[in-house]
XYZ file of C-alpha atoms in Angstrom:
657
model
C -63.123 -17.402 -9.501
C -59.495 -16.368 -10.228
C -56.958 -18.486 -8.417
C -54.129 -16.922 -6.459
C -50.505 -17.779 -7.233
C -48.514 -18.687 -4.137
C -45.295 -16.763 -3.467
C -43.662 -20.100 -2.650
C -43.322 -22.358 -5.674
C -41.932 -25.765 -4.819
C -41.077 -26.702 -8.401
C -38.975 -23.588 -8.959
C -37.038 -24.287 -5.781
C -36.443 -27.903 -6.823
C -35.327 -26.802 -10.281
C -32.794 -24.490 -8.640
C -31.519 -27.380 -6.495
C -31.166 -29.637 -9.518
C -29.185 -27.060 -11.512
C -27.031 -25.567 -8.767
C -27.270 -27.683 -5.620
C -23.986 -29.452 -6.398
C -22.178 -26.155 -5.788
C -23.563 -26.026 -2.251
C -22.168 -29.511 -1.623
C -18.750 -28.515 -2.985
C -18.788 -25.360 -0.868
C -19.690 -27.312 2.273
C -16.835 -29.749 1.667
C -14.410 -26.914 0.922
C -15.168 -25.133 4.192
C -15.112 -28.461 6.046
C -11.603 -29.187 4.750
C -10.495 -25.616 5.490
C -11.674 -25.475 9.105
C -13.070 -28.491 10.999
C -10.907 -31.112 9.291
C -7.815 -28.885 9.473
C -8.363 -28.401 13.196
C -8.738 -32.140 13.746
C -5.491 -32.727 11.838
C -3.651 -30.207 14.014
C -4.870 -31.711 17.253
C -3.967 -35.236 16.142
C -0.335 -34.243 15.581
C 2.062 -34.550 18.501
C 2.728 -31.220 20.241
C 0.705 -29.432 17.558
C -1.105 -27.367 20.188
C 2.218 -25.754 21.032
C 3.466 -25.368 17.468
C 0.391 -23.402 16.468
C 0.260 -20.899 19.268
C -0.035 -18.139 16.663
C -3.697 -19.135 16.260
C -4.453 -17.732 19.691
C -5.592 -14.496 18.066
C -9.140 -15.981 18.146
C -9.459 -15.441 14.397
C -10.826 -18.426 12.470
C -9.823 -16.817 9.176
C -6.182 -17.370 10.126
C -6.522 -21.155 10.174
C -6.698 -21.586 6.418
C -7.017 -18.149 4.814
C -6.051 -19.175 1.276
C -8.681 -21.916 0.979
C -11.424 -19.867 2.664
C -10.733 -16.923 0.347
C -10.660 -19.179 -2.711
C -14.072 -20.732 -2.054
C -15.746 -17.457 -1.054
C -14.304 -15.808 -4.142
C -15.433 -18.479 -6.622
C -18.567 -20.266 -5.372
C -20.882 -17.181 -5.062
C -20.089 -16.179 -8.651
C -20.674 -19.714 -9.951
C -23.971 -19.957 -8.059
C -25.168 -16.715 -9.671
C -24.047 -17.817 -13.139
C -25.699 -21.250 -12.962
C -28.888 -20.335 -11.148
C -29.670 -17.484 -13.573
C -28.423 -19.303 -16.648
C -32.030 -19.666 -17.776
C -32.170 -15.955 -18.656
C -29.298 -16.502 -21.109
C -30.624 -19.632 -22.850
C -33.617 -19.282 -25.191
C -35.315 -22.612 -24.489
C -34.967 -22.257 -20.713
C -36.002 -18.609 -20.794
C -39.152 -19.334 -22.807
C -40.072 -22.205 -20.499
C -39.475 -20.436 -17.195
C -41.105 -17.190 -18.258
C -44.182 -19.051 -19.531
C -44.956 -20.242 -16.004
C -47.885 -18.569 -14.209
C -45.596 -16.544 -11.926
C -44.412 -12.961 -12.158
C -40.811 -11.970 -12.819
C -40.604 -10.600 -9.299
C -41.583 -13.988 -7.897
C -39.117 -15.764 -10.171
C -36.378 -13.371 -9.164
C -36.832 -13.819 -5.423
C -37.211 -17.588 -5.741
C -33.869 -17.901 -7.529
C -32.064 -15.270 -5.449
C -33.363 -16.919 -2.276
C -32.281 -20.362 -3.480
C -28.812 -19.083 -4.401
C -28.445 -17.339 -1.042
C -29.485 -20.563 0.718
C -26.733 -22.454 -1.122
C -24.190 -19.997 0.284
C -25.576 -19.765 3.823
C -26.467 -23.398 4.579
C -22.905 -24.826 4.077
C -21.551 -22.199 6.470
C -24.189 -22.959 9.103
C -23.584 -26.715 8.846
C -19.884 -26.138 9.441
C -20.768 -23.906 12.386
C -22.639 -26.835 13.936
C -19.618 -29.087 13.394
C -17.288 -26.472 14.911
C -19.482 -26.175 18.000
C -19.371 -29.980 18.364
C -15.594 -30.371 18.025
C -14.759 -27.215 19.985
C -15.126 -28.769 23.469
C -14.280 -32.290 22.326
C -10.864 -31.311 20.918
C -10.104 -28.710 23.578
C -9.927 -25.786 21.169
C -10.906 -23.147 23.739
C -7.277 -21.944 23.813
C -7.633 -20.963 20.165
C -11.130 -19.469 19.875
C -14.520 -19.202 21.564
C -18.088 -19.771 20.452
C -18.495 -16.069 19.696
C -15.464 -16.277 17.380
C -17.210 -19.060 15.455
C -20.349 -16.955 15.082
C -18.302 -13.927 14.017
C -16.532 -15.971 11.329
C -19.866 -17.302 10.073
C -21.478 -13.861 10.020
C -18.639 -12.190 8.131
C -18.407 -15.091 5.666
C -22.133 -14.899 4.931
C -21.987 -11.114 4.469
C -19.102 -11.431 1.990
C -20.729 -14.347 0.149
C -24.009 -12.501 -0.293
C -22.299 -9.338 -1.528
C -20.271 -11.237 -4.141
C -23.344 -13.251 -5.106
C -25.505 -10.156 -5.603
C -22.750 -8.416 -7.562
C -22.712 -11.408 -9.920
C -26.524 -11.469 -10.093
C -26.458 -7.795 -11.067
C -24.033 -8.555 -13.886
C -26.231 -11.495 -14.969
C -29.142 -9.121 -15.452
C -27.224 -7.057 -18.011
C -25.477 -9.892 -19.835
C -26.922 -12.491 -22.231
C -23.959 -14.877 -22.379
C -22.901 -17.025 -19.414
C -19.151 -16.763 -20.014
C -19.437 -12.978 -20.286
C -21.536 -13.051 -17.117
C -18.739 -14.787 -15.195
C -15.928 -12.634 -16.566
C -17.768 -9.355 -16.021
C -18.603 -10.403 -12.449
C -14.910 -10.405 -11.567
C -14.334 -7.252 -13.593
C -16.998 -5.521 -11.481
C -15.524 -6.847 -8.219
C -11.954 -5.852 -9.079
C -12.661 -2.697 -11.103
C -12.674 -0.183 -8.184
C -9.136 -1.186 -7.231
C -7.943 -1.625 -10.819
C -9.245 1.718 -12.031
C -7.915 3.497 -8.949
C -4.424 2.073 -9.499
C -4.377 2.841 -13.218
C -5.694 6.379 -12.743
C -3.198 6.950 -9.925
C -0.283 5.972 -12.155
C -1.449 8.274 -14.941
C -2.025 11.228 -12.642
C 1.391 10.683 -11.085
C 2.925 10.851 -14.569
C 1.132 13.993 -15.711
C 0.116 15.943 -12.597
C 3.069 17.664 -10.920
C 3.035 17.183 -7.155
C 0.361 14.476 -7.159
C 0.514 12.144 -4.148
C -0.085 8.590 -5.408
C -0.363 7.146 -1.890
C -3.745 8.878 -1.564
C -5.231 6.106 -3.708
C -3.045 3.181 -2.664
C -2.410 1.070 0.426
C -4.911 -0.644 2.702
C -7.666 1.878 2.002
C -7.529 1.012 -1.690
C -7.559 -2.729 -1.030
C -10.786 -2.314 0.905
C -12.578 -1.197 -2.257
C -12.759 -4.801 -3.462
C -14.389 -7.493 -1.286
C -12.292 -10.119 -3.068
C -9.035 -8.441 -2.068
C -10.400 -7.524 1.344
C -11.009 -11.213 2.089
C -7.308 -11.898 1.737
C -6.678 -9.528 4.656
C -9.052 -11.188 7.136
C -6.342 -13.294 8.772
C -4.745 -10.081 10.081
C -7.320 -7.311 9.591
C -10.964 -8.173 10.239
C -13.921 -6.186 8.976
C -14.883 -3.162 11.006
C -18.489 -2.488 11.978
C -18.690 0.321 9.415
C -17.447 -2.002 6.667
C -20.056 -4.619 7.594
C -22.856 -2.049 7.300
C -21.457 -0.781 3.993
C -21.328 -4.322 2.592
C -24.879 -5.018 3.757
C -26.052 -1.756 2.217
C -24.380 -2.587 -1.100
C -25.948 -6.055 -1.054
C -29.434 -4.604 -0.600
C -28.787 -1.963 -3.278
C -27.645 -4.620 -5.765
C -30.678 -6.731 -4.849
C -33.018 -3.873 -5.766
C -31.133 -2.778 -8.905
C -30.965 -6.339 -10.184
C -34.718 -6.728 -9.764
C -35.369 -3.494 -11.668
C -33.111 -4.607 -14.510
C -34.644 -8.082 -14.582
C -38.158 -6.676 -14.902
C -37.064 -4.395 -17.765
C -34.947 -7.012 -19.544
C -36.287 -8.086 -22.954
C -36.523 -11.849 -23.436
C -35.320 -11.626 -27.044
C -32.043 -10.044 -25.875
C -30.669 -13.509 -25.125
C -27.140 -14.172 -26.485
C -26.261 -10.456 -26.504
C -23.128 -9.752 -24.426
C -24.807 -6.595 -23.069
C -28.583 -6.784 -23.278
C -29.380 -3.130 -22.553
C -28.496 -0.768 -25.454
C -27.807 2.180 -23.144
C -25.098 0.176 -21.330
C -23.203 -0.825 -24.465
C -21.365 2.513 -24.913
C -20.452 2.422 -21.213
C -19.025 -1.076 -21.650
C -17.215 -0.195 -24.875
C -15.579 2.994 -23.691
C -14.974 1.607 -20.206
C -12.970 -1.293 -21.674
C -11.155 1.120 -24.011
C -10.249 3.462 -21.165
C -9.065 0.619 -18.913
C -6.841 -0.961 -21.580
C -5.509 2.483 -22.499
C -4.405 3.068 -18.923
C -3.008 -0.461 -18.713
C -1.002 0.074 -21.908
C 0.383 3.330 -20.565
C 1.312 1.649 -17.277
C 3.120 -1.192 -19.077
C 5.172 0.943 -21.461
C 5.713 3.680 -18.878
C 7.129 1.288 -16.284
C 9.138 -0.592 -18.916
C 10.805 2.459 -20.468
C 10.318 5.106 -17.750
C 9.549 7.633 -20.472
C 6.635 9.983 -21.069
C 6.859 9.359 -24.812
C 6.594 5.600 -24.400
C 3.749 6.064 -21.924
C 1.777 7.911 -24.602
C 2.612 5.156 -27.097
C 1.227 2.687 -24.555
C -1.959 4.749 -24.255
C -2.480 4.695 -28.034
C -1.807 0.968 -28.432
C -3.872 0.039 -25.382
C -6.856 2.146 -26.407
C -6.902 0.718 -29.943
C -6.748 -2.857 -28.659
C -9.430 -2.169 -26.041
C -11.761 -0.512 -28.513
C -11.458 -3.285 -31.104
C -11.872 -6.059 -28.518
C -14.961 -4.421 -27.001
C -16.485 -4.014 -30.470
C -15.762 -7.657 -31.272
C -17.512 -8.707 -28.065
C -20.540 -6.491 -28.668
C -20.885 -7.339 -32.361
C -19.823 -10.990 -31.958
C -17.554 -10.757 -34.989
C -13.946 -9.859 -35.731
C -14.975 -7.648 -38.671
C -15.094 -4.372 -36.754
C -12.726 -2.111 -38.673
C -15.724 -0.272 -40.084
C -16.693 0.853 -36.593
C -13.711 3.138 -35.962
C -15.847 6.271 -36.053
C -16.627 5.743 -32.382
C -12.902 5.489 -31.649
C -12.408 8.931 -33.192
C -14.979 10.338 -30.774
C -13.147 8.650 -27.906
C -9.790 10.085 -29.000
C -11.230 13.609 -29.067
C -12.562 13.169 -25.537
C -9.246 11.803 -24.232
C -7.230 14.576 -25.897
C -9.455 17.173 -24.253
C -8.975 15.420 -20.895
C -5.184 15.381 -21.238
C -5.138 19.050 -22.315
C -7.120 19.934 -19.197
C -4.532 18.108 -17.069
C -1.516 19.457 -18.988
C -2.567 23.094 -18.759
C -3.701 22.676 -15.141
C -7.098 24.189 -15.875
C -8.267 23.710 -12.283
C -5.043 25.073 -10.744
C -4.049 21.879 -8.934
C -0.310 22.210 -9.559
C -0.139 25.883 -8.563
C -2.312 25.615 -5.494
C -0.626 26.864 -2.317
C -2.986 27.776 0.525
C -2.866 31.283 1.913
C -1.136 31.537 5.284
C -4.376 32.690 6.896
C -6.106 29.484 5.715
C -3.586 27.093 7.290
C -4.311 25.421 10.613
C -1.170 23.251 10.676
C 1.329 21.607 8.296
C 2.851 18.173 8.087
C 6.277 18.193 6.398
C 8.265 15.017 5.837
C 9.925 12.723 3.318
C 7.049 10.370 2.519
C 3.269 10.230 2.751
C 2.690 6.676 3.947
C 2.766 7.239 7.701
C 0.808 10.467 7.451
C -1.973 8.900 5.388
C -2.121 5.776 7.585
C -1.674 7.426 10.982
C -5.103 6.432 12.279
C -4.716 2.806 11.214
C -1.326 2.400 12.883
C -2.053 4.618 15.864
C 1.085 6.673 15.237
C 0.925 10.259 16.535
C 1.800 12.718 13.784
C 3.797 15.830 14.643
C 2.833 19.058 12.883
C 4.276 22.507 12.334
C 2.263 25.269 14.003
C 4.598 28.282 13.988
C 3.929 31.063 11.501
C 7.607 31.307 10.635
C 7.680 27.707 9.439
C 4.419 28.213 7.547
C 6.302 30.859 5.578
C 9.420 28.692 5.216
C 7.458 25.721 3.860
C 5.272 27.750 1.500
C 8.385 29.541 0.187
C 9.947 26.143 -0.568
C 6.715 25.010 -2.173
C 6.524 28.132 -4.332
C 10.115 27.679 -5.544
C 9.388 24.058 -6.479
C 6.354 25.099 -8.521
C 8.352 27.789 -10.318
C 10.884 25.134 -11.410
C 8.226 22.610 -12.422
C 9.440 22.147 -16.005
C 13.027 21.540 -14.947
C 12.112 19.095 -12.175
C 9.707 17.102 -14.365
C 12.286 16.760 -17.140
C 15.057 15.385 -14.908
C 15.236 11.592 -14.814
C 17.737 11.246 -11.961
C 18.793 13.568 -9.148
C 22.133 12.650 -7.571
C 21.269 14.084 -4.140
C 17.508 13.660 -3.904
C 15.390 15.227 -1.205
C 11.893 13.767 -1.016
C 9.470 16.467 0.042
C 5.976 15.658 1.231
C 3.756 18.534 2.358
C 0.245 18.232 3.803
C -1.590 21.450 4.603
C -4.495 21.007 7.005
C -6.736 24.031 6.611
C -9.026 25.779 9.055
C -12.078 24.747 6.994
C -11.215 21.054 7.493
C -9.845 20.444 3.998
C -6.369 19.133 3.150
C -3.905 20.007 0.406
C -1.239 17.315 -0.130
C 1.726 17.454 -2.506
C 4.828 15.318 -3.089
C 8.062 16.261 -4.911
C 11.642 15.147 -5.465
C 14.228 17.937 -5.474
C 18.002 18.347 -5.107
C 19.361 18.882 -1.589
C 22.168 21.132 -2.795
C 20.085 23.203 -5.220
C 17.372 23.912 -2.664
C 19.665 24.181 0.370
C 18.889 27.868 0.926
C 15.160 27.087 1.231
C 15.552 23.842 3.171
C 18.025 25.341 5.666
C 15.589 27.587 7.607
C 13.167 24.661 7.948
C 15.763 22.145 9.117
C 17.452 24.594 11.486
C 14.256 25.702 13.200
C 13.683 24.437 16.734
C 10.194 23.322 15.765
C 11.582 21.034 13.037
C 13.867 19.374 15.564
C 11.089 18.988 18.104
C 8.893 17.433 15.423
C 11.427 15.110 13.799
C 13.594 13.869 16.669
C 11.678 11.587 19.008
C 14.343 11.975 21.673
C 13.312 15.630 22.092
C 10.055 14.440 23.652
C 11.664 12.030 26.131
C 12.098 12.916 29.796
C 15.033 11.581 31.828
C 12.841 10.069 34.551
C 11.257 7.770 31.964
C 14.568 6.274 30.815
C 15.830 3.003 32.252
C 19.102 2.641 30.304
C 21.050 4.336 27.528
C 23.224 2.241 25.210
C 26.014 3.540 22.941
C 27.068 1.330 19.998
C 29.765 2.457 17.523
C 28.376 2.932 14.000
C 28.859 -0.005 11.672
C 27.228 -2.491 14.006
C 30.245 -3.075 16.254
C 28.287 -4.654 19.119
C 31.372 -5.794 21.042
C 32.009 -2.246 22.340
C 28.518 -1.383 23.518
C 28.488 1.043 26.465
C 25.595 1.136 28.943
C 24.572 4.149 31.048
C 22.314 3.344 34.018
C 23.027 6.057 36.623
C 20.004 8.378 36.875
C 22.102 11.526 37.257
C 24.237 10.634 34.248
C 21.144 9.835 32.186
C 19.633 13.224 33.003
C 22.881 15.060 32.234
C 23.488 13.172 28.980
C 19.918 13.659 27.752
C 20.156 17.395 28.376
C 23.427 17.644 26.418
C 22.026 15.558 23.545
C 19.023 17.867 23.209
C 21.377 20.857 23.314
C 23.433 19.411 20.433
C 20.310 18.687 18.399
C 19.077 22.261 18.799
C 22.482 23.527 17.621
C 22.569 21.380 14.454
C 23.066 23.177 11.151
C 21.518 22.037 7.868
C 24.769 20.701 6.400
C 25.447 18.662 9.540
C 22.381 16.496 8.908
C 24.324 14.858 6.066
C 27.375 13.924 8.166
C 28.248 10.291 8.772
C 27.387 8.985 12.210
C 29.999 7.777 14.676
C 27.707 6.203 17.275
C 24.149 4.938 17.627
C 22.248 5.599 20.853
C 19.375 3.406 22.073
C 17.056 4.439 24.903
C 15.283 1.700 26.869
C 12.296 3.047 28.743
C 11.111 2.073 32.222
C 8.554 -0.574 33.152
C 5.524 1.659 32.576
C 6.182 1.097 28.851
C 8.629 -1.829 28.721
C 8.390 -2.400 24.960
C 9.107 1.178 23.934
C 12.560 2.245 22.881
C 13.925 4.921 20.606
C 17.128 5.384 18.669
C 19.287 8.336 17.745
C 22.565 8.583 15.834
C 25.244 11.163 16.543
C 27.973 12.584 14.324
C 31.134 14.572 15.051
C 28.977 17.720 15.300
C 27.529 16.582 18.636
C 30.263 18.420 20.518
C 28.565 18.520 23.938
C 27.922 14.759 23.939
C 31.440 14.098 22.659
C 32.943 16.190 25.456
C 30.811 14.383 28.065
C 31.868 10.954 26.771
C 35.533 11.958 26.937
C 35.138 13.258 30.488
C 33.614 9.936 31.512
C 36.455 8.052 29.826
C 34.172 6.034 27.560
C 34.538 7.946 24.286
C 36.800 5.373 22.602
C 34.387 2.559 23.433
C 31.231 4.435 22.518
C 32.142 5.796 19.066
C 33.648 4.593 15.832
C 37.428 4.905 15.500
C 39.945 4.558 12.693
C 41.027 1.222 14.164
C 37.583 -0.195 13.345
C 38.311 -0.013 9.607
C 40.481 -2.385 7.613
C 40.793 0.064 4.715
C 38.919 2.506 2.495
C 39.099 2.963 -1.273
C 38.540 6.278 -3.026
C 36.809 5.295 -6.258
C 37.450 8.577 -8.060
C 35.581 8.824 -11.371
C 34.188 5.294 -11.275
C 30.408 5.251 -11.551
C 28.853 3.004 -8.925
C 25.729 0.962 -9.584
C 24.755 -0.092 -6.079
C 22.139 -2.529 -7.389
C 24.911 -4.378 -9.236
C 27.236 -4.417 -6.237
C 24.638 -5.512 -3.727
C 23.588 -8.393 -5.984
C 27.079 -9.898 -5.534
C 28.483 -11.891 -2.652
C 30.704 -9.958 -0.211
C 33.811 -11.663 -1.562
C 32.969 -10.918 -5.204
C 32.114 -7.323 -4.345
C 35.449 -6.750 -2.583
C 37.370 -8.433 -5.414
C 35.754 -6.156 -7.977
C 36.359 -3.009 -5.927
C 40.015 -3.881 -5.357
C 40.516 -4.630 -9.055
C 39.439 -1.162 -10.172
C 42.181 1.041 -11.586
C 42.947 4.682 -10.724
C 41.727 4.343 -7.150
C 43.346 5.326 -3.851
C 43.542 2.925 -0.909
C 43.588 4.402 2.601
C 44.895 2.276 5.470
C 46.119 4.758 8.110
C 43.640 4.740 11.054
C 43.755 8.530 11.523
C 43.129 9.089 7.810
C 40.355 6.531 7.805
C 38.524 8.268 10.644
C 38.987 11.696 9.043
C 37.691 10.353 5.732
C 34.674 8.806 7.466
C 33.800 12.027 9.281
C 34.072 13.953 5.998
C 31.530 11.817 4.177
C 28.072 13.163 3.435
C 25.221 12.597 1.012
C 26.035 15.421 -1.408
C 26.824 13.622 -4.665
C 27.075 16.906 -6.558
C 30.182 17.927 -4.591
C 31.595 14.549 -3.658
C 33.563 11.491 -4.701
C 32.548 7.885 -4.083
C 34.414 6.053 -1.339
C 33.930 2.571 0.110
C 34.860 1.570 3.675
C 35.715 -2.001 4.730
C 35.298 -2.751 8.449
C 37.523 -5.100 10.403
C 35.925 -8.427 11.236
C 32.752 -7.388 9.412
C 31.585 -8.954 6.106
C 29.805 -5.872 4.771
C 31.125 -2.614 3.355
C 29.792 0.937 3.334
C 29.489 3.006 0.154
C 29.767 6.702 0.958
C 30.377 10.094 -0.681
C 33.298 12.222 0.507
C 33.824 15.896 -0.197
C 36.112 16.319 -3.225
C 38.314 18.885 -1.482
C 38.888 16.517 1.449
C 39.491 13.587 -0.907
C 42.402 15.419 -2.559
C 44.534 15.216 0.596
C 44.534 11.398 0.440
C 45.913 11.211 -3.111
């Protein structure tokens, strides 16, 4: 009668413990040092319970995030490498596979043993934490449910990283390659996204790189995501995604293991159909990395292409050396020629905008609403930060923004060829369409050159309602209004507390904002206003700066007799220096000490020094951000260490010479 083979084989389990059990011990000790022992050390220190109040966020990952991340990032990979080392060593492979058990049984025995090595140390530390929690009085820091949450998330992450490494072990025949490729797989989503983003930003006009960067990108790698646990824990959706990926890798690894040929041992990639993917994947990654290096170093399209060529050649040769296990690979360059043809076709598709990305402007009838601003970060991360985003809804502004967009596209060649714009305007446009899709573009243009197209947008009431937070504030919600002269002169702060005055002032401020012209946005400010809100939202405040164009507010301040205290005056300056034709490198100046900076400025020749208070105030009010029509000027405040670099209109500057 044929005997049945048990699914549980004690000898296989013991063999796994002998080869890999030491890693479980190291992992247990690592977690013990990171959490229980660290907590005992804190409690034993005098007043430590008060010094570490920041741990009251009930997050165990914040106690020792670096050590916890280190062990969870290394131990699961090592467990996978060591426990499946037998498939990469001929003698061990022949012995293990000669046993009267199926590959499926072998696979689950070793996967189960490896998983146990990652779960058991966590559970043992959980027991210790539950013991010391009441004994050490740690209830102020975390609860029992926080301990269980930490354990659950740690196990989920460990199993995902472990299965990712097991998957790699099924396609590799060399242990060192197994370990290296495990980390390549875990980091590759983030790495490829960053490299592709850089390249698209270089070649695709209007591309928004922030789409593929930031916290959303970091979440593509569990290794990087672990480093965020001390401040940003896994969401429920992320947990289910990680569990789903773990199960998927479990199944795929089993399929590959059952199809793996025993004689493929010592091959870097054991499956022939995966070798081209590995070879051209490495070539593509190093090509993008080379382009990133030379592009960032020289800030030149030509050098970026040189970087692509050098990187791709190095990547191709290295991948061939790994696959062929020899450095004599120059005879294999035929495959590189095929790669070059494919890459050239790809770049031609991007260059000639075959899919119409660069020219795409939605039809007015398609648009539901538009976000228009200077940068994409807040728009793309609005949900994460809970920041309400203000949109344009009026048809007139739809036309204004699309007209600006069309003009930018028509001057694509000129804008792409310019290295520096003296008066940059950063334009970010996000069209949200009626069908639920979004079209996002980002450009850098010149304020002066595009003034005629920017003016109707900036002067529209909707723009002011969208961009000035003060427009949405009601007087009955304000507790106090503070005026502080520009330049940080705190000694003359003026406070308005009377409810009637607050209501009157707020109304006049909104009136001035609605009357602002495009050019007046560039004027230097003379006072900063801070609004403190009432107790229903005690932590909320907003700021607004006013210039000389706020005539209604200025008149009100003069009527109340507080104008001189509330705004900047010529007496607040020690002097100003018109720098004339001197080119200013602000990075150089701001790297100096205040004394060295002032010495260098005062030593410059062919400059004009202004000391008269009336002239100083007039010069300040005449400054703006238009470098194309202005002259550099630097203002030195009285009793203030810092200086202000500004640009003054050339015609106004002439009267001081």
